[in-house]
Amino acid sequence: MKKHTFSLAFIFFITSVFAENLGVSQVVPDFCIESSSDSTFHNFPAIGVDKEGNFVVVWTTMIDINSQFSTTEIWGRRYRNDGSPLTPKFRINDKEMYGEGAPMLPASIDVNDAGNFIITWGLSVIYFQRYNSYAEPQGNNIQIKAVTSGEYPAVGMDRSGNFTIAWANWYTPRGIYAQRFGSEGDSLGTALRINQPYYEEIWNPAIAMNEAGDFIIVWEKGRYGEEGIYGQLFKNDGTADGANFKINDDNSNAYHGKATIAIDSSGDIFAVVWQNNRLGDYNLYCQLYRGGEAHGTNFIVNEEDNDSTSWFVPAIAMDKLGRFIIIWSDKRNGDSNIYGQCYNSNGEAIGKNFIVNTRQEGDQGQPSVDLKNGYIFSTWTDGSIWANVIEFPNMSSIEGAGKRPETTYLFKLFPNFPNPFNPATTIEYALKEETKVIIKIYNILGKEIITLVNETQPAGYQSVIWNGVDRFGNPVPSGIYICRMVTGNFTKSQKMVLMK
């Protein structure tokens, strides 16, 4: 199995965070990505991470020209997994956004395992920009023609580079919409209407997409006695998988808002987090789903109540195995800091709330997070843009952790990557417990080509590479092949395409 490694310089920087963090350790300390000045203010940071742990941070900059006239710009920068820059900062929007009270436009980003990424932004008019894994723009900014009065766009991308952008339309036709795109930025079909019925007050969509391209959109609804957080599942061809469903399990008219979502690589597990005052004070609530069904009930994330909505915006990320991290801004100690809480794939808390940022000067807010290879990548703002990297904690080593379940893993066979491939592809899988594993490759006629794995392996995340040869070492021809994994009572097959 290929393990994620860091340079010696990276390891040198490993530092312990506060004792309050209960075993959570920084591997890249807080560092400033972009500093504010008397005439510039930076906010709405967002982060995305590739398979190797390299990450991209994007943010919005407002530049004051005079007391009433300003311009807004979207910027980004790509970093190695040790926090050293891979590129200079680059401007993303190629059209000026200026005027009296120029809007601070939040940008959304998604990065796939290969390191390609999509950024979307806009107010009234929604744009997106594609980048390859070297942060080189692929063409110019593209305007989504289906948008008539959109805002707060959000993007999700699959392993092949196909992506979907969701947004809220404020005027007729009002609602939550989404547009699917191919890996080259070409529209796939017409825009999808997400929410039903049409006459609702709706806000703030969020999207999560698995590696195969299936996706989920969640949003905030605020009228007609059905206030709450709602969701809709879609297959990768854009067809709805069931109907709109309500995520919050209370029937009060309390405020529900600022929902966001994360999904595992297969789509079997996803989690939604949002802000809610059903008990009077504002809290963060989360709902975990497994196999398309709610797993347990809504549960509170923060350990202390908070009476401010503006300093309580959550972000969430989930890894391949369904473990997840929620971070948010929190004023429990006076100034606002970024707090976090880790969970296993069963939704059980790992330790207690911990402080993400070590630099605690002024109010820290608007966090964004991603989780890859056992590391938590966070960014936030205090007028300047900051980031750090924290190791995802080992549940068994943390005092105060909930009862450890039988396992934090599930039996899974993940989609191979790349696919199509030439000459080799990586097959990743997870084991719930120590067991004998058999992984074989067959051709489309069912003839066995090669046995890749036939041994007992420990519980956890594993991978194997097939280099496109048979059991005699001879290259096989182009075509469709079947990867079949058998272990105990678990059997899973998936198609792979060798294209020479």
Coordinates of C-alpha atoms in Angstrom, one line a residue:
M1 CA 0.0 0.0 0.0
K2 CA 1.3 3.4 -0.9
K3 CA 1.5 5.6 2.2
H4 CA 1.2 9.3 2.4
T5 CA 4.6 10.7 3.4
F6 CA 5.9 14.2 4.3
S7 CA 9.4 15.6 3.9
L8 CA 11.8 15.8 6.9
A9 CA 11.4 19.5 6.8
F10 CA 7.7 19.0 7.2
I11 CA 8.1 16.6 10.1
F12 CA 10.5 19.1 11.8
F13 CA 7.6 21.5 12.0
I14 CA 5.3 19.1 13.9
T15 CA 4.0 21.0 17.0
S16 CA 1.5 20.2 19.7
V17 CA -1.6 22.4 19.8
F18 CA -3.1 23.4 23.1
A19 CA -3.6 20.8 25.8
E20 CA -7.2 21.5 25.2
N21 CA -6.8 19.9 21.8
L22 CA -6.6 16.5 23.5
G23 CA -4.0 14.9 21.3
V24 CA -4.6 16.7 18.1
S25 CA -1.3 17.9 16.6
Q26 CA -0.4 20.4 14.0
V27 CA 1.9 19.2 11.2
V28 CA 1.9 22.6 9.4
P29 CA 1.6 25.5 11.9
D30 CA -0.7 28.5 11.1
F31 CA 0.7 30.5 8.2
C32 CA -0.5 33.6 6.4
I33 CA -1.5 33.2 2.8
E34 CA -2.5 36.8 2.1
S35 CA -2.2 39.8 4.5
S36 CA -4.7 42.7 4.7
S37 CA -3.8 46.3 4.4
D38 CA -5.4 49.7 4.9
S39 CA -7.0 49.4 1.5
T40 CA -7.6 45.6 1.1
F41 CA -9.6 43.1 3.1
H42 CA -9.7 39.4 2.4
N43 CA -12.4 36.9 3.3
F44 CA -14.5 33.9 2.2
P45 CA -11.5 31.5 1.9
A46 CA -12.1 28.0 0.5
I47 CA -9.7 25.0 0.3
G48 CA -9.4 21.8 -1.7
V49 CA -6.8 19.0 -1.5
D50 CA -5.6 16.4 -4.0
K51 CA -4.6 12.8 -3.5
E52 CA -1.0 13.7 -2.6
G53 CA -2.0 16.3 0.0
N54 CA -1.2 19.3 -2.2
F55 CA -3.9 22.0 -1.7
V56 CA -5.4 25.1 -3.3
V57 CA -6.8 28.0 -1.3
V58 CA -9.0 30.6 -2.9
W59 CA -10.3 33.8 -1.4
T60 CA -12.1 37.1 -2.1
T61 CA -10.3 40.5 -1.9
M62 CA -12.1 43.8 -1.6
I63 CA -10.0 46.8 -2.7
D64 CA -11.2 50.2 -1.4
I65 CA -10.7 52.9 -4.1
N66 CA -12.4 55.6 -2.0
S67 CA -15.0 55.6 0.7
Q68 CA -17.8 54.6 -1.6
F69 CA -16.1 52.9 -4.6
S70 CA -14.5 49.5 -4.5
T71 CA -13.6 46.5 -6.6
T72 CA -13.8 42.8 -5.8
E73 CA -11.3 40.1 -7.0
I74 CA -11.0 36.4 -6.6
W75 CA -7.5 35.0 -6.0
G76 CA -6.0 31.6 -5.4
R77 CA -2.7 29.9 -4.7
R78 CA -1.5 26.2 -4.7
Y79 CA 0.7 24.7 -2.0
R80 CA 2.6 21.5 -1.3
N81 CA 1.5 19.3 1.6
D82 CA 4.2 20.9 3.8
G83 CA 2.7 24.4 3.3
S84 CA 5.3 25.6 0.9
P85 CA 3.9 27.4 -2.2
L86 CA 3.8 25.6 -5.5
T87 CA 2.7 28.7 -7.5
P88 CA 2.5 32.4 -7.1
K89 CA -0.9 33.7 -6.2
F90 CA -3.1 33.9 -9.3
R91 CA -6.2 36.0 -10.1
I92 CA -9.2 33.9 -11.0
N93 CA -11.9 36.3 -12.3
D94 CA -11.0 37.9 -15.6
K95 CA -13.9 40.4 -15.5
E96 CA -14.0 43.4 -13.2
M97 CA -16.5 43.5 -10.4
Y98 CA -16.7 47.0 -9.1
G99 CA -18.9 49.9 -8.0
E100 CA -20.5 51.4 -4.9
G101 CA -20.6 48.6 -2.3
A102 CA -19.1 46.1 -4.7
P103 CA -20.2 42.6 -3.4
M104 CA -17.8 40.3 -1.6
L105 CA -18.4 37.2 -3.6
P106 CA -17.7 33.9 -1.9
A107 CA -16.0 31.4 -4.2
S108 CA -16.4 27.6 -4.1
I109 CA -13.7 25.1 -5.0
D110 CA -13.5 21.3 -5.5
V111 CA -10.2 19.4 -6.3
N112 CA -10.2 15.8 -7.5
D113 CA -7.5 13.2 -6.7
A114 CA -5.6 14.0 -9.8
G115 CA -5.2 17.7 -8.7
N116 CA -7.5 19.2 -11.3
F117 CA -9.9 21.8 -9.8
I118 CA -12.9 23.9 -10.5
I119 CA -13.7 27.3 -9.0
T120 CA -17.1 29.0 -9.2
W121 CA -18.3 32.4 -8.0
G122 CA -20.8 35.2 -8.8
L123 CA -23.7 37.3 -7.8
S124 CA -26.6 37.5 -10.3
V125 CA -24.2 36.1 -12.9
I126 CA -22.4 32.9 -12.1
Y127 CA -19.0 32.0 -13.5
F128 CA -16.6 29.1 -13.3
Q129 CA -12.9 28.5 -14.2
R130 CA -11.2 25.2 -14.8
Y131 CA -7.6 24.5 -13.8
N132 CA -5.3 21.5 -14.4
S133 CA -3.2 20.0 -11.7
Y134 CA -0.4 22.6 -12.3
A135 CA -2.9 25.4 -11.5
E136 CA -2.9 26.4 -15.2
P137 CA -6.2 27.8 -16.4
Q138 CA -8.0 25.8 -19.0
G139 CA -9.6 28.4 -21.1
N140 CA -11.2 31.6 -19.8
N141 CA -13.9 32.3 -17.3
I142 CA -17.2 30.7 -18.4
Q143 CA -20.6 32.2 -17.6
I144 CA -23.4 29.7 -16.8
K145 CA -26.1 30.7 -19.3
A146 CA -28.9 29.0 -17.4
V147 CA -28.5 31.4 -14.5
T148 CA -30.9 34.4 -14.5
S149 CA -30.4 35.8 -10.9
G150 CA -28.1 33.4 -9.1
E151 CA -25.9 33.6 -6.0
Y152 CA -23.9 31.5 -3.6
P153 CA -22.8 28.9 -6.2
A154 CA -21.3 25.6 -5.0
V155 CA -19.3 23.0 -7.0
G156 CA -18.7 19.3 -6.8
M157 CA -16.3 17.3 -9.1
D158 CA -15.9 13.6 -9.7
R159 CA -12.7 11.6 -10.3
S160 CA -12.9 12.0 -14.0
G161 CA -13.2 15.8 -13.9
N162 CA -16.9 16.0 -14.6
F163 CA -18.6 18.6 -12.3
T164 CA -21.9 20.1 -11.2
I165 CA -22.5 23.6 -10.0
A166 CA -25.6 24.5 -7.8
W167 CA -26.9 27.9 -7.1
A168 CA -29.9 29.8 -5.7
N169 CA -32.1 31.7 -8.1
W170 CA -33.7 34.7 -6.4
Y171 CA -36.1 35.8 -9.1
T172 CA -38.5 34.0 -11.4
P173 CA -38.0 31.2 -11.8
R174 CA -37.1 31.1 -8.1
G175 CA -35.5 28.0 -6.6
I176 CA -32.4 25.9 -6.2
Y177 CA -30.8 24.9 -9.6
A178 CA -27.8 22.9 -10.8
Q179 CA -26.0 22.5 -14.1
R180 CA -23.9 19.4 -15.0
F181 CA -20.7 19.8 -17.0
G182 CA -18.2 17.4 -18.6
S183 CA -14.5 17.4 -17.9
E184 CA -13.9 19.9 -20.7
G185 CA -16.4 22.4 -19.3
D186 CA -19.2 21.5 -21.8
S187 CA -22.8 21.6 -20.5
L188 CA -24.5 18.2 -20.0
G189 CA -28.2 18.6 -20.6
T190 CA -30.2 21.5 -19.2
A191 CA -30.3 23.0 -15.8
L192 CA -31.9 20.9 -13.1
R193 CA -34.6 22.2 -10.8
I194 CA -33.8 20.8 -7.4
N195 CA -36.4 21.9 -4.9
Q196 CA -40.2 21.2 -5.0
P197 CA -42.6 23.0 -4.9
Y198 CA -41.7 26.2 -6.8
Y199 CA -43.0 28.9 -4.5
E200 CA -40.6 28.4 -1.6
E201 CA -38.1 30.9 0.0
I202 CA -34.8 29.1 -0.4
W203 CA -31.1 29.9 0.3
N204 CA -27.6 28.8 0.4
P205 CA -27.2 25.5 -1.5
A206 CA -24.3 23.2 -0.9
I207 CA -23.2 20.2 -2.9
A208 CA -21.1 17.0 -2.4
M209 CA -20.1 14.6 -5.1
N210 CA -18.6 11.1 -4.9
E211 CA -15.9 9.7 -7.1
A212 CA -18.4 8.2 -9.6
G213 CA -20.3 11.5 -10.0
D214 CA -23.4 10.8 -7.9
F215 CA -24.2 14.0 -5.9
I216 CA -26.3 15.5 -3.2
I217 CA -27.5 19.0 -2.8
V218 CA -28.7 20.5 0.4
W219 CA -30.3 23.9 1.0
E220 CA -32.2 26.1 3.5
K221 CA -35.9 26.6 3.3
G222 CA -37.7 29.3 5.2
R223 CA -41.5 29.6 4.6
Y224 CA -44.9 27.9 4.8
G225 CA -44.4 26.1 8.1
E226 CA -41.8 23.8 6.7
E227 CA -38.7 25.7 7.8
G228 CA -35.6 23.6 7.8
I229 CA -32.7 22.0 5.9
Y230 CA -33.6 19.8 2.9
G231 CA -31.7 17.6 0.5
Q232 CA -31.9 15.8 -2.8
L233 CA -29.9 12.9 -4.1
F234 CA -28.9 12.6 -7.8
K235 CA -27.3 9.8 -9.9
N236 CA -24.3 10.7 -12.0
D237 CA -26.5 11.1 -15.1
G238 CA -28.5 13.9 -13.5
T239 CA -31.6 11.9 -12.7
A240 CA -33.1 12.4 -9.2
D241 CA -32.7 9.5 -6.8
G242 CA -35.9 9.8 -4.8
A243 CA -37.7 13.0 -3.7
N244 CA -36.7 16.0 -1.6
F245 CA -36.1 15.0 2.0
K246 CA -36.0 16.9 5.3
I247 CA -32.8 16.7 7.3
N248 CA -33.6 18.4 10.6
D249 CA -35.8 16.1 12.8
D250 CA -37.5 18.8 14.8
N251 CA -40.9 20.3 13.8
S252 CA -40.4 23.8 15.3
N253 CA -40.3 27.1 13.4
A254 CA -36.8 27.6 14.7
Y255 CA -34.0 29.0 12.4
H256 CA -32.1 26.5 10.3
G257 CA -29.3 27.7 8.1
K258 CA -25.8 27.7 6.8
A259 CA -26.0 24.0 5.9
T260 CA -23.1 22.2 4.3
I261 CA -22.4 18.6 3.4
A262 CA -19.6 16.1 2.9
I263 CA -19.6 12.6 1.3
D264 CA -17.2 9.6 1.2
S265 CA -15.7 8.3 -2.1
S266 CA -18.4 5.7 -2.7
G267 CA -21.5 7.8 -1.7
D268 CA -22.5 5.2 1.0
I269 CA -21.9 7.7 3.8
F270 CA -22.6 11.4 3.9
A271 CA -23.1 14.0 6.7
V272 CA -24.8 17.4 6.8
V273 CA -24.1 20.1 9.4
W274 CA -26.1 23.3 10.0
Q275 CA -26.9 26.0 12.5
N276 CA -30.1 25.8 14.5
N277 CA -31.7 27.5 17.6
R278 CA -34.4 24.9 18.4
L279 CA -33.3 25.0 22.1
G280 CA -33.1 28.8 22.3
D281 CA -29.4 29.3 21.9
Y282 CA -27.7 28.7 18.5
N283 CA -26.0 25.3 18.1
L284 CA -24.5 23.3 15.3
Y285 CA -26.4 20.1 14.5
C286 CA -25.3 17.2 12.3
Q287 CA -27.0 14.3 10.7
L288 CA -25.2 11.3 9.4
Y289 CA -26.5 9.1 6.6
R290 CA -25.4 5.6 5.7
G291 CA -26.7 3.7 2.7
G292 CA -29.1 6.5 1.9
E293 CA -30.8 6.3 5.3
A294 CA -30.5 8.6 8.4
H295 CA -28.1 6.9 10.8
G296 CA -29.4 7.9 14.2
T297 CA -30.9 11.4 14.9
N298 CA -29.7 15.0 14.7
F299 CA -26.9 15.6 17.2
I300 CA -25.2 18.7 18.6
V301 CA -21.6 19.3 17.5
N302 CA -20.5 22.2 19.8
E303 CA -20.0 21.6 23.5
E304 CA -21.1 25.1 24.6
D305 CA -24.0 27.3 23.4
N306 CA -23.4 30.3 21.2
D307 CA -25.8 33.2 20.9
S308 CA -24.3 34.7 17.7
T309 CA -25.2 33.5 14.2
S310 CA -22.5 35.5 12.5
W311 CA -19.7 33.7 14.4
F312 CA -20.9 30.2 14.0
V313 CA -20.5 29.2 10.3
P314 CA -19.7 25.5 9.9
A315 CA -17.5 23.6 7.4
I316 CA -17.3 19.8 7.0
A317 CA -15.1 17.3 5.2
M318 CA -15.1 13.5 4.9
D319 CA -12.4 11.0 3.9
K320 CA -12.7 7.9 1.8
L321 CA -13.6 5.8 4.8
G322 CA -16.4 8.0 6.1
R323 CA -14.5 9.7 8.9
F324 CA -15.3 13.4 9.1
I325 CA -14.2 16.7 10.6
I326 CA -16.5 19.7 11.3
I327 CA -14.9 23.1 12.0
W328 CA -16.6 26.4 12.9
S329 CA -16.0 29.9 14.4
D330 CA -16.8 30.1 18.0
K331 CA -16.7 32.9 20.6
R332 CA -16.9 30.7 23.8
N333 CA -13.6 32.3 25.1
G334 CA -14.2 35.9 24.1
D335 CA -12.6 36.4 20.7
S336 CA -13.7 34.1 17.9
N337 CA -11.5 31.1 17.3
I338 CA -11.8 28.2 14.9
Y339 CA -13.0 25.1 16.7
G340 CA -13.1 21.5 15.4
Q341 CA -14.6 18.1 16.2
C342 CA -13.6 14.8 14.6
Y343 CA -15.9 11.8 14.1
N344 CA -15.6 8.2 13.0
S345 CA -17.7 6.7 10.2
N346 CA -20.4 5.7 12.7
G347 CA -20.9 9.4 13.8
E348 CA -19.2 8.9 17.2
A349 CA -17.1 11.8 18.4
I350 CA -13.4 11.3 18.6
G351 CA -12.3 13.3 21.6
K352 CA -13.8 16.7 22.4
N353 CA -14.0 20.1 20.7
F354 CA -10.6 21.5 20.0
I355 CA -9.1 24.8 18.8
V356 CA -7.8 24.6 15.2
N357 CA -5.8 27.9 15.1
T358 CA -2.8 28.5 17.4
R359 CA -2.6 32.2 16.5
Q360 CA -5.3 33.9 18.6
E361 CA -5.3 37.6 17.8
G362 CA -8.7 39.1 17.0
D363 CA -11.7 37.3 15.6
Q364 CA -11.1 34.3 13.3
G365 CA -14.0 33.3 11.0
Q366 CA -15.4 31.9 7.8
P367 CA -13.5 28.6 8.0
S368 CA -13.2 26.0 5.2
V369 CA -11.8 22.4 5.6
D370 CA -10.8 19.3 3.7
L371 CA -9.6 15.9 4.9
K372 CA -7.2 13.7 3.0
N373 CA -4.8 10.9 3.9
G374 CA -5.4 11.3 7.7
Y375 CA -4.7 15.1 7.7
I376 CA -7.0 18.0 8.2
F377 CA -6.4 21.0 5.9
S378 CA -8.1 24.2 7.3
T379 CA -8.3 27.9 6.2
W380 CA -10.0 30.9 7.7
T381 CA -9.8 34.7 7.8
D382 CA -9.4 37.6 10.3
G383 CA -9.1 40.1 7.4
S384 CA -6.0 38.2 6.3
I385 CA -6.2 34.6 5.0
W386 CA -4.7 31.8 7.2
A387 CA -4.2 28.1 6.9
N388 CA -2.7 25.1 8.7
V389 CA -2.6 21.3 8.6
I390 CA -3.5 19.1 11.6
E391 CA -3.2 15.3 11.9
F392 CA -6.5 13.5 12.2
P393 CA -6.5 12.0 15.7
N394 CA -6.2 8.3 16.6
M395 CA -9.3 7.6 18.5
S396 CA -7.7 5.1 20.9
S397 CA -5.1 7.6 22.0
I398 CA -7.5 10.4 23.0
E399 CA -8.8 10.9 26.5
G400 CA -12.5 11.5 26.5
A401 CA -13.2 9.7 23.3
G402 CA -16.5 7.9 23.1
K403 CA -16.7 4.2 23.1
R404 CA -14.7 2.9 20.2
P405 CA -16.9 0.9 17.8
E406 CA -16.0 -2.6 16.7
T407 CA -14.3 -0.9 13.8
T408 CA -14.0 2.5 12.1
Y409 CA -13.8 0.9 8.7
L410 CA -16.2 -0.7 6.3
F411 CA -15.6 -3.3 3.6
K412 CA -15.3 -1.3 0.4
L413 CA -13.9 -1.5 -3.1
F414 CA -13.2 2.0 -4.4
P415 CA -13.3 3.0 -8.1
N416 CA -9.9 2.5 -9.7
F417 CA -7.9 5.4 -10.8
P418 CA -7.2 6.4 -13.4
N419 CA -10.1 5.0 -15.4
P420 CA -9.7 4.6 -18.4
F421 CA -6.0 3.9 -17.9
N422 CA -2.8 3.1 -19.7
P423 CA -0.7 1.3 -18.7
A424 CA -1.5 1.0 -15.0
T425 CA -4.2 1.7 -12.6
T426 CA -4.5 1.8 -8.8
I427 CA -7.2 -0.2 -7.0
E428 CA -8.0 1.0 -3.5
Y429 CA -10.1 -0.9 -0.9
A430 CA -10.9 -0.9 2.8
L431 CA -11.2 -3.8 5.2
K432 CA -13.5 -3.8 8.2
E433 CA -11.3 -6.4 10.1
E434 CA -8.3 -8.6 9.5
T435 CA -9.4 -11.1 6.9
K436 CA -8.3 -13.0 3.8
V437 CA -8.6 -10.9 0.7
I438 CA -8.8 -12.1 -2.9
I439 CA -8.7 -9.5 -5.8
K440 CA -8.8 -10.9 -9.3
I441 CA -9.0 -9.3 -12.8
Y442 CA -11.3 -10.9 -15.5
N443 CA -11.9 -10.0 -19.1
I444 CA -15.4 -9.1 -20.3
L445 CA -16.0 -12.8 -21.2
G446 CA -15.3 -13.9 -17.6
K447 CA -11.9 -15.4 -18.2
E448 CA -9.5 -14.9 -15.3
I449 CA -6.5 -12.7 -16.2
I450 CA -4.5 -12.3 -13.0
T451 CA -4.8 -12.6 -9.3
L452 CA -3.5 -9.4 -7.7
V453 CA -4.1 -10.2 -4.0
N454 CA -4.6 -13.5 -2.2
E455 CA -3.6 -13.2 1.4
T456 CA -4.7 -12.2 4.9
Q457 CA -4.5 -8.5 5.5
P458 CA -5.1 -6.3 8.5
A459 CA -8.1 -3.9 8.9
G460 CA -7.7 -0.6 7.3
Y461 CA -7.1 1.1 4.0
Q462 CA -5.2 -0.8 1.3
S463 CA -4.3 -0.5 -2.4
V464 CA -2.8 -2.5 -5.2
I465 CA -1.6 -1.6 -8.7
W466 CA -2.5 -3.5 -11.8
N467 CA -0.1 -2.8 -14.6
G468 CA -2.2 -4.2 -17.4
V469 CA -0.6 -7.7 -17.7
D470 CA -1.8 -11.2 -17.3
R471 CA -0.4 -13.8 -14.8
F472 CA 2.4 -14.6 -17.2
G473 CA 3.5 -11.0 -17.4
N474 CA 2.2 -10.5 -21.0
P475 CA 0.4 -7.1 -21.8
V476 CA -3.3 -7.5 -22.3
P477 CA -5.2 -5.8 -25.1
S478 CA -7.4 -2.7 -24.8
G479 CA -10.9 -3.4 -23.6
I480 CA -13.2 -3.7 -20.6
Y481 CA -12.0 -5.7 -17.6
I482 CA -13.7 -6.6 -14.3
C483 CA -12.0 -6.2 -10.9
R484 CA -13.6 -8.6 -8.4
M485 CA -12.9 -8.4 -4.6
V486 CA -13.9 -11.2 -2.3
T487 CA -13.4 -11.3 1.5
G488 CA -15.6 -13.2 3.9
N489 CA -19.2 -12.3 3.1
F490 CA -18.3 -9.3 1.1
T491 CA -18.1 -9.4 -2.7
K492 CA -17.8 -6.5 -5.1
S493 CA -17.1 -6.1 -8.8
Q494 CA -16.4 -3.1 -10.9
K495 CA -15.5 -2.3 -14.5
M496 CA -12.2 -0.9 -15.7
V497 CA -11.2 0.3 -19.1
L498 CA -7.7 -0.3 -20.5
M499 CA -7.3 2.1 -23.4
K500 CA -4.0 1.9 -25.3

